[in-house]
XYZ file of C-alpha atoms in Angstrom:
604
model
C -1.062 -5.032 29.780
C -3.329 -7.513 28.010
C -2.853 -11.054 26.774
C -3.965 -12.705 23.564
C -7.028 -14.906 23.283
C -6.636 -18.279 25.109
C -6.903 -20.121 21.786
C -3.600 -18.490 20.894
C -1.957 -20.763 23.467
C -3.330 -23.781 21.599
C -2.164 -22.552 18.192
C 1.286 -21.531 19.449
C 1.616 -24.867 21.237
C 0.772 -26.874 18.129
C 2.930 -24.664 15.916
C 6.049 -24.982 18.043
C 5.242 -28.594 18.907
C 5.392 -29.767 15.305
C 8.365 -27.490 14.619
C 10.392 -28.947 17.487
C 9.263 -32.459 16.526
C 10.734 -32.010 13.047
C 13.920 -30.522 14.514
C 14.279 -33.523 16.821
C 13.908 -35.906 13.890
C 16.484 -34.026 11.800
C 18.878 -33.897 14.743
C 18.485 -37.648 15.283
C 19.260 -38.360 11.625
C 22.356 -36.106 11.688
C 23.691 -37.574 14.925
C 22.910 -41.084 13.701
C 25.289 -40.550 10.808
C 28.045 -39.513 13.231
C 27.550 -41.833 16.194
C 26.807 -45.525 15.651
C 24.719 -46.091 18.815
C 22.106 -43.601 17.579
C 19.694 -45.314 15.224
C 16.129 -45.094 13.899
C 14.798 -46.518 17.168
C 15.612 -43.204 18.834
C 12.710 -41.614 16.919
C 10.315 -43.272 19.372
C 11.770 -41.137 22.172
C 13.013 -37.969 20.446
C 9.871 -37.240 18.423
C 7.403 -37.147 21.376
C 9.989 -35.337 23.506
C 10.445 -32.671 20.857
C 6.687 -32.263 20.472
C 6.160 -31.886 24.241
C 8.986 -29.368 24.577
C 7.619 -27.414 21.610
C 4.134 -27.308 23.100
C 5.588 -26.109 26.409
C 7.526 -23.385 24.638
C 4.434 -22.274 22.689
C 2.358 -22.019 25.877
C 5.163 -20.118 27.607
C 5.352 -17.758 24.618
C 1.622 -17.087 24.976
C 1.946 -16.190 28.667
C 4.989 -14.012 27.999
C 3.293 -12.083 25.166
C 1.642 -8.858 26.342
C 0.332 -5.738 24.664
C -1.249 -2.515 25.787
C -2.398 0.942 24.732
C -0.731 3.887 26.467
C -1.381 7.603 25.945
C 1.593 7.968 23.568
C 2.548 4.501 22.314
C 1.286 1.018 21.584
C 3.462 -1.372 23.583
C 4.218 -5.012 22.813
C 6.384 -7.351 24.898
C 7.275 -10.847 23.724
C 9.895 -13.558 24.001
C 10.489 -16.463 26.386
C 14.264 -16.464 26.868
C 15.203 -13.283 24.988
C 12.661 -10.590 25.828
C 11.751 -7.925 23.266
C 9.811 -4.807 24.223
C 8.543 -2.439 21.550
C 7.005 0.988 22.021
C 5.393 2.078 18.748
C 4.578 5.824 18.683
C 1.155 6.589 17.261
C 2.588 9.144 14.858
C 4.540 6.342 13.126
C 1.581 3.989 12.776
C 0.349 3.922 9.203
C -2.200 1.135 9.239
C -3.998 -1.267 11.565
C -5.123 -4.308 9.581
C -7.553 -6.992 10.684
C -7.368 -10.385 8.997
C -9.767 -13.291 9.470
C -9.405 -16.684 7.837
C -11.954 -19.472 7.972
C -10.634 -20.702 11.326
C -10.664 -17.216 12.859
C -14.156 -16.386 11.577
C -15.465 -19.705 12.892
C -14.249 -18.987 16.423
C -14.773 -15.210 16.384
C -11.057 -14.359 16.305
C -8.907 -11.965 14.283
C -5.263 -11.204 13.573
C -4.260 -7.586 14.199
C -1.279 -6.294 12.189
C 0.236 -2.887 12.886
C 2.183 -1.306 10.044
C 4.452 1.712 10.359
C 5.506 4.274 7.786
C 8.641 3.342 5.917
C 8.601 -0.266 7.089
C 8.852 -3.208 4.732
C 7.317 -5.690 7.164
C 4.692 -5.797 9.888
C 5.844 -3.953 13.005
C 3.645 -5.932 15.408
C 1.180 -8.782 14.964
C -1.343 -10.090 17.494
C -2.247 -13.759 16.820
C -5.072 -13.995 17.969
C -7.502 -11.671 19.750
C -11.275 -11.757 19.858
C -13.136 -9.962 17.100
C -14.505 -7.457 19.613
C -11.034 -6.759 20.986
C -9.645 -6.404 17.446
C -12.267 -3.791 16.554
C -11.581 -1.977 19.832
C -7.839 -1.877 19.192
C -8.322 -0.748 15.617
C -10.677 2.053 16.612
C -8.620 3.309 19.552
C -5.305 3.256 17.711
C -6.824 5.082 14.743
C -8.321 7.711 17.056
C -5.091 8.224 18.997
C -3.098 8.381 15.766
C -5.479 11.020 14.416
C -5.224 13.002 17.682
C -1.426 12.957 17.585
C -1.398 14.143 13.983
C -3.905 16.895 14.774
C -1.872 18.108 17.764
C 1.255 18.108 15.616
C -0.556 20.067 12.909
C -1.794 22.639 15.413
C 1.647 22.909 16.993
C 3.280 23.493 13.615
C 0.589 26.013 12.727
C 1.139 27.932 15.969
C 4.886 27.900 15.379
C 4.423 29.342 11.913
C 2.053 32.009 13.241
C 4.519 32.941 15.996
C 7.312 33.150 13.449
C 5.241 35.454 11.238
C 4.322 37.610 14.241
C 7.971 37.919 15.203
C 8.896 38.870 11.662
C 6.116 41.450 11.547
C 7.216 42.883 14.907
C 10.804 43.055 13.721
C 9.756 44.949 10.590
C 7.690 47.455 12.633
C 10.455 48.027 15.218
C 12.349 51.306 14.414
C 16.023 51.037 13.523
C 18.680 52.048 16.012
C 19.542 55.747 15.755
C 16.047 56.841 14.776
C 14.514 59.630 16.833
C 11.875 58.123 19.081
C 8.439 59.615 18.957
C 6.936 61.533 21.848
C 4.608 58.658 22.624
C 6.521 55.895 24.390
C 6.311 52.450 22.919
C 4.522 49.843 25.042
C 6.876 47.651 26.999
C 6.996 43.989 26.097
C 5.027 42.078 28.710
C 7.527 39.213 28.506
C 10.249 41.479 29.873
C 8.267 43.430 32.480
C 5.454 41.461 34.088
C 2.270 43.453 34.495
C 3.444 46.342 32.346
C 0.869 45.594 29.678
C -1.980 46.783 31.903
C -2.756 50.240 33.306
C -5.157 48.809 35.835
C -3.391 48.265 39.137
C -6.048 45.778 40.118
C -4.732 43.488 37.396
C -1.582 42.847 39.407
C -1.834 40.432 42.316
C -2.287 42.217 45.653
C -1.373 40.896 49.061
C -4.280 39.129 50.701
C -6.294 38.998 47.489
C -6.803 35.495 46.038
C -5.439 34.863 42.567
C -8.361 35.011 40.105
C -6.608 32.590 37.712
C -8.977 29.882 36.545
C -6.357 27.261 37.418
C -6.090 28.284 41.013
C -7.757 26.079 43.601
C -10.828 27.396 45.365
C -12.702 26.272 48.451
C -15.833 28.247 47.655
C -19.004 26.237 47.158
C -19.815 25.585 43.517
C -16.318 26.383 42.346
C -15.433 24.514 39.179
C -11.757 25.379 38.997
C -9.715 22.197 38.912
C -6.933 21.688 41.383
C -3.429 21.389 39.964
C -2.030 17.895 39.656
C 0.745 17.448 42.119
C 1.305 13.806 41.201
C 1.980 12.980 37.530
C 1.268 9.327 38.236
C -2.250 10.197 39.367
C -2.776 12.098 36.139
C -1.703 9.090 34.088
C -3.937 6.810 36.185
C -6.941 9.069 35.648
C -6.182 9.193 31.933
C -6.036 5.403 31.755
C -9.311 5.092 33.685
C -11.095 7.540 31.408
C -13.374 6.126 28.704
C -11.340 5.040 25.688
C -12.170 6.602 22.319
C -13.601 4.100 19.875
C -12.285 5.807 16.768
C -13.835 8.210 14.296
C -17.210 7.390 12.839
C -17.069 5.654 9.489
C -18.935 6.850 6.424
C -19.529 4.590 3.437
C -18.099 5.841 0.136
C -18.118 2.899 -2.262
C -19.522 -0.646 -2.469
C -18.404 -3.090 -5.130
C -21.659 -4.379 -6.564
C -22.028 -8.078 -7.580
C -22.093 -7.141 -11.277
C -18.899 -5.102 -10.930
C -17.267 -7.911 -8.940
C -18.008 -10.422 -11.698
C -16.770 -8.032 -14.384
C -13.599 -7.388 -12.417
C -13.020 -11.119 -11.898
C -13.478 -12.026 -15.567
C -11.590 -9.030 -17.019
C -8.485 -9.105 -14.806
C -5.604 -11.522 -14.413
C -3.674 -12.451 -11.282
C -0.027 -13.582 -11.605
C -0.572 -15.686 -8.473
C -2.693 -18.046 -10.617
C 0.384 -18.903 -12.697
C 2.293 -19.758 -9.531
C -0.579 -22.024 -8.457
C -0.594 -23.923 -11.763
C 3.196 -24.366 -11.679
C 3.011 -25.605 -8.095
C 0.461 -28.277 -9.015
C 2.469 -29.285 -12.080
C 5.787 -29.745 -10.271
C 4.347 -31.622 -7.296
C 2.045 -33.912 -9.281
C 4.000 -34.421 -12.490
C 2.991 -38.010 -13.250
C -0.798 -37.691 -12.802
C -0.871 -34.310 -14.542
C 0.998 -35.604 -17.615
C -1.282 -38.655 -17.845
C -4.308 -36.370 -17.696
C -2.939 -34.109 -20.428
C -2.211 -37.116 -22.651
C -5.771 -38.397 -22.148
C -7.256 -35.005 -23.031
C -5.101 -34.702 -26.185
C -5.901 -38.183 -27.541
C -9.260 -37.218 -29.192
C -7.415 -34.485 -31.130
C -4.684 -36.812 -32.425
C -2.332 -36.860 -29.470
C -0.134 -39.854 -28.585
C -1.646 -42.939 -26.922
C 1.166 -42.884 -24.353
C 3.877 -40.425 -23.442
C 6.546 -42.831 -24.746
C 4.742 -43.792 -27.941
C 3.948 -41.253 -30.608
C 5.069 -39.319 -33.645
C 6.316 -35.777 -33.958
C 2.859 -34.679 -35.113
C 1.106 -36.276 -32.137
C 3.602 -34.699 -29.750
C 2.993 -31.336 -31.408
C -0.754 -31.759 -30.894
C -0.101 -32.731 -27.267
C 1.957 -29.567 -26.776
C -0.693 -27.287 -28.284
C -3.574 -28.904 -26.381
C -1.615 -28.833 -23.111
C -0.786 -25.155 -23.607
C -4.453 -24.334 -24.208
C -5.481 -26.320 -21.130
C -2.848 -24.529 -19.069
C -4.123 -21.129 -20.170
C -7.747 -22.079 -19.424
C -6.919 -23.489 -15.980
C -4.795 -20.447 -15.129
C -7.591 -18.105 -16.183
C -10.170 -20.009 -14.097
C -7.895 -19.857 -11.048
C -7.369 -16.135 -11.629
C -11.127 -15.521 -11.769
C -11.691 -17.517 -8.577
C -8.810 -15.782 -6.783
C -10.008 -12.308 -7.735
C -13.588 -13.096 -6.775
C -12.563 -14.450 -3.360
C -10.149 -11.559 -2.722
C -12.523 -8.673 -3.519
C -15.809 -10.217 -2.429
C -17.790 -7.724 -0.359
C -15.361 -4.859 -1.047
C -16.351 -1.692 0.815
C -14.573 1.646 0.997
C -15.351 4.205 3.655
C -14.047 7.241 5.441
C -12.973 7.390 9.077
C -11.502 10.732 10.068
C -8.676 11.498 7.643
C -8.225 7.901 6.471
C -9.778 5.617 3.899
C -10.982 2.360 5.440
C -11.782 -0.783 3.493
C -13.062 -4.321 3.959
C -12.846 -7.219 1.517
C -12.491 -10.966 1.207
C -14.613 -14.118 1.056
C -12.457 -16.897 2.488
C -10.056 -14.565 4.278
C -11.554 -11.253 5.394
C -9.379 -8.126 5.476
C -10.043 -4.817 7.155
C -7.575 -1.959 6.948
C -7.031 1.701 6.244
C -5.251 3.935 3.754
C -3.862 7.075 5.463
C -4.679 10.116 3.357
C -1.475 11.933 4.279
C 0.583 8.926 3.127
C -0.906 8.892 -0.367
C 1.863 9.642 -2.866
C 0.010 9.272 -6.160
C -3.248 8.056 -7.655
C -3.361 5.692 -10.634
C -6.260 4.832 -12.937
C -5.819 1.356 -14.443
C -7.649 -0.391 -17.287
C -6.786 -3.324 -19.530
C -8.149 -3.681 -23.105
C -11.227 -5.654 -22.002
C -12.093 -3.125 -19.312
C -11.609 -0.232 -21.708
C -13.839 -2.006 -24.232
C -16.763 -2.160 -21.775
C -16.059 1.329 -20.388
C -14.696 0.421 -16.945
C -11.527 1.209 -14.996
C -10.007 0.856 -11.528
C -8.492 3.321 -9.072
C -5.347 2.561 -7.060
C -3.394 4.667 -4.608
C 0.312 4.534 -3.869
C 1.248 5.007 -0.231
C 4.584 5.590 1.440
C 6.167 2.495 2.931
C 4.475 -0.823 3.477
C 1.105 -1.827 2.028
C -1.029 -4.743 3.184
C -1.350 -6.092 -0.319
C 1.438 -7.847 -2.142
C 2.250 -4.775 -4.230
C 4.414 -2.910 -1.761
C 2.537 0.366 -1.150
C -0.106 -0.152 -3.849
C -3.674 -0.474 -2.602
C -6.960 -0.640 -4.440
C -9.314 2.213 -3.623
C -11.947 1.235 -6.223
C -11.324 -2.159 -7.908
C -13.683 -1.490 -10.840
C -16.292 1.094 -11.745
C -17.569 3.016 -14.731
C -14.847 5.123 -16.358
C -16.791 8.347 -15.888
C -17.209 7.612 -12.212
C -13.529 6.751 -11.817
C -12.522 9.998 -13.515
C -14.786 11.995 -11.166
C -13.294 10.146 -8.221
C -9.806 11.036 -9.389
C -10.637 14.699 -9.935
C -12.348 15.027 -6.553
C -9.588 13.114 -4.795
C -6.629 15.021 -6.196
C -8.116 18.247 -7.538
C -6.401 17.664 -10.872
C -7.773 19.418 -13.910
C -8.724 17.471 -17.031
C -5.352 16.602 -18.579
C -4.428 17.360 -22.187
C -1.777 14.778 -22.935
C 1.332 15.478 -24.981
C 2.490 12.498 -27.042
C 6.128 11.610 -27.717
C 7.566 12.570 -31.129
C 6.990 10.236 -34.069
C 10.647 9.247 -33.837
C 9.651 7.174 -30.794
C 7.271 5.093 -32.899
C 10.101 4.292 -35.312
C 12.178 3.214 -32.337
C 9.451 0.810 -31.173
C 9.130 -0.537 -34.710
C 12.845 -1.361 -34.763
C 12.724 -2.831 -31.255
C 9.842 -5.208 -31.990
C 11.419 -6.177 -35.324
C 14.511 -7.330 -33.445
C 12.311 -9.361 -31.084
C 10.517 -10.967 -34.049
C 13.877 -11.839 -35.616
C 14.947 -13.563 -32.406
C 11.705 -15.590 -32.367
C 12.258 -16.758 -35.959
C 15.885 -17.647 -35.144
C 14.708 -19.770 -32.206
C 12.303 -21.732 -34.401
C 15.023 -22.172 -37.013
C 17.341 -23.575 -34.367
C 14.670 -26.008 -33.187
C 14.207 -27.184 -36.760
C 17.910 -28.036 -36.956
C 17.797 -30.062 -33.747
C 14.403 -31.778 -34.144
C 12.129 -33.122 -36.840
C 10.237 -29.846 -36.981
C 10.484 -28.589 -40.584
C 7.922 -25.774 -40.865
C 10.056 -23.223 -39.017
C 9.366 -20.617 -41.712
C 5.782 -20.315 -40.493
C 7.130 -18.347 -37.548
C 7.753 -15.423 -39.916
C 4.105 -14.515 -39.311
C 5.195 -12.771 -36.096
C 6.480 -9.878 -38.210
C 2.850 -9.058 -39.040
C 2.332 -8.095 -35.380
C 5.270 -5.661 -35.324
C 3.605 -2.540 -36.855
C 0.406 -2.685 -34.742
C 2.441 -3.407 -31.600
C 4.666 -0.379 -32.206
C 1.635 1.824 -32.908
C -0.255 0.693 -29.788
C 2.842 1.272 -27.683
C 3.140 4.798 -29.057
C -0.486 5.943 -28.829
C -0.786 4.899 -25.175
C 2.084 7.109 -24.074
C 1.561 10.680 -22.925
C 2.179 13.225 -20.189
C 0.604 16.405 -18.901
C 2.324 19.154 -16.907
C -0.408 20.842 -14.888
C -0.356 23.663 -12.379
C -0.383 21.384 -9.327
C 0.013 17.869 -10.718
C 2.079 15.859 -13.155
C 0.044 13.235 -15.048
C 1.770 10.301 -16.783
C 0.072 7.738 -19.035
C 1.700 4.539 -20.287
C 0.978 0.887 -21.113
C -1.369 -0.958 -23.468
C -2.149 -4.283 -21.794
C -2.581 -2.422 -18.527
C -2.894 1.283 -19.192
C -1.878 3.281 -16.146
C -2.626 6.973 -15.795
C -0.816 8.273 -12.714
C -1.582 11.621 -11.076
C 1.330 12.893 -8.953
C 1.066 16.087 -6.870
C 4.225 18.133 -7.217
C 4.855 18.210 -3.474
C 5.026 14.366 -3.464
C 7.873 14.226 -5.992
C 11.164 13.079 -4.488
C 13.429 13.152 -7.535
C 13.171 13.529 -11.323
C 15.882 11.693 -13.238
C 16.659 12.068 -16.935
C 17.827 8.802 -18.500
C 19.172 8.213 -22.001
C 20.230 4.903 -23.502
C 22.643 4.575 -26.397
C 19.802 4.428 -28.916
C 17.988 7.378 -27.309
C 21.113 9.523 -27.512
C 21.412 8.770 -31.230
C 17.778 9.791 -31.796
C 17.834 12.829 -29.509
C 15.323 11.311 -27.083
C 15.213 10.961 -23.302
C 13.046 9.427 -20.564
C 12.084 11.081 -17.276
C 11.714 8.898 -14.175
C 9.511 10.558 -11.546
C 10.189 9.029 -8.142
C 7.946 9.378 -5.082
C 8.200 7.849 -1.602
C 6.041 4.868 -2.615
C 7.494 1.393 -3.006
C 8.628 0.049 -6.371
C 7.752 -3.587 -7.084
C 7.827 -5.952 -10.047
C 4.185 -5.095 -10.754
C 4.222 -1.353 -10.041
C 7.225 0.352 -11.580
C 8.238 3.955 -11.089
C 6.162 6.372 -13.264
C 8.219 7.268 -16.329
C 7.742 9.654 -19.245
C 9.173 7.636 -22.126
C 10.988 8.821 -25.255
C 10.385 12.563 -25.427
C 12.615 15.117 -27.131
C 15.633 16.002 -25.034
C 14.651 19.674 -24.908
C 11.114 18.781 -23.816
C 12.542 16.484 -21.135
C 14.700 19.317 -19.808
C 11.733 21.701 -19.811
C 9.584 19.222 -17.871
C 12.460 18.623 -15.465
C 12.927 22.341 -14.820
C 9.181 23.047 -14.578
C 8.656 20.151 -12.186
C 11.452 21.366 -9.902
C 10.089 24.926 -9.795
C 6.510 23.859 -9.155
C 7.679 21.399 -6.513
C 9.219 24.250 -4.519
C 6.129 26.422 -5.022
C 3.816 23.583 -3.948
C 5.874 22.912 -0.809
C 5.780 26.577 0.204
C 2.055 26.839 -0.465
C 1.324 23.626 1.400
C 3.378 24.777 4.378
C 1.540 28.101 4.405
C -1.929 26.579 4.121
C -1.128 23.520 6.273
C -2.871 21.306 3.734
C -2.742 17.508 3.626
C -3.169 17.683 -0.138
C -5.680 14.810 -0.411
C -9.406 15.270 0.088
C -10.702 12.065 1.643
C -14.377 12.804 0.897
C -13.881 12.173 -2.811
C -17.322 10.964 -3.833
C -20.244 13.108 -4.892
C -23.966 12.272 -4.884
C -24.181 12.233 -8.669
C -21.358 9.737 -9.069
C -22.950 7.018 -6.959
C -26.590 7.573 -7.755
C -27.399 9.205 -4.436
C -25.941 10.346 -1.139
C -23.475 8.022 0.511
C -25.045 6.055 3.371
C -24.043 7.018 6.840
């Protein structure tokens, strides 16, 4: 078993030291309110004592934390008072992520996170190991995981072959009561040893050494290995053997500086909104004073307590514009730092990627865990002819989108489409649009929303000095184009091996789902859909649903068409499962680039 890097003792000591210091202070305050002798003077003794005890606990935690690689599992033991031992089978490991912040990169350290299929959190985390040790662990665990999967595949394949052989033998065996032929049938060698050979020399004779290649031999130059009489010696020899360093990586895609800048300026990160709100709530006074100062040249109030309704209106508009600009700048910076140096490669049957400027990430996307592939593009990206490629995996994903991971953040649309076709084998889809009745439904829906907006402004006019509430009626002008854009960006395609679903205007998502990855297909109808004879089909896979990535849905199609798609999808799902079981196919081709798509052969 191995221990973490010695600097981990320092970090754990400081972490628990400050934690226990704060707990000691809180405990002193609580007890001081109950017992009169306990006062603020006790902080002088309890605070250092809590810090020292916390440091001692952190150091003890470091010495009690151990990890190791065994032939079948990755083992982790931790805990000071309550011990926890985990044996993680390689077949359950989905990803081995490496993460390096500024501190870790400065001292040559890394955080290793091990994710398992179906888990919502990290199964095991090593804080910290050296960068060399992190790369070694990542390579060895990937190699052992690939070996386990390959052995399982071969075992399943042999079982299927044996089953087919038994069925074929049963079909060739004559029925009871049939007249046997004059030529006797060969006896099954499993029932009568040696009966499958007419050569008497094939049977072992007394005094003649067994010619089996596994038998020991004392003859000079004999290469036959002796049988292992001690299983412990076998395990020791296996542990002493050279460790595999993982499959060789092959570069598939590099995010060029131009593409990185385009991706940063044409995408938006919701985390930027959270950052702006955080700054606003924790620095309210200085932020408001700054906004008032910025709005003064445009007619804003001289002070927050002195002004007219017009000046306050100008302050509101200017502050909103400043908030949008600041949020956009933060989004650009966040995207640039997150995807700086993005590289996608191939290692065995997995996609491997690296990215990050301030905090560097290195992880993998298991090909057999890929549930669906989604092409994304917002209006700006579609205008310049670019798109992105995301994959949905089963279980946990290292990014904050559940199982969603970026395979290609941004590239030319033609290149992305070739990637998708080579990755999934899907044919060029011919989308079917919903009936025109759906567009009328969206027109009514957005009209209701516009009416609510006008009612809100009317209510504000009754409570404040705002009198031009009727100007809000202009929102009705956006209703027809909004309904049309909603309608024209919807579509679906029922292919031979894949179901393709397109939806969304602000972020158009075109999702390719292999039939064998479909878990369920649900038909949903609201009250309004039932009146119009429409229905929506929700296609669920094993990937995670989040607030950002919702379940692929075919919206507002005729009820009969929905039933046809439902029935066709169920039939082709069964056919795809049988074909996949017969061919033993993973379903995803990891070498999804071609020389023409990247301007030349991928570098080795």
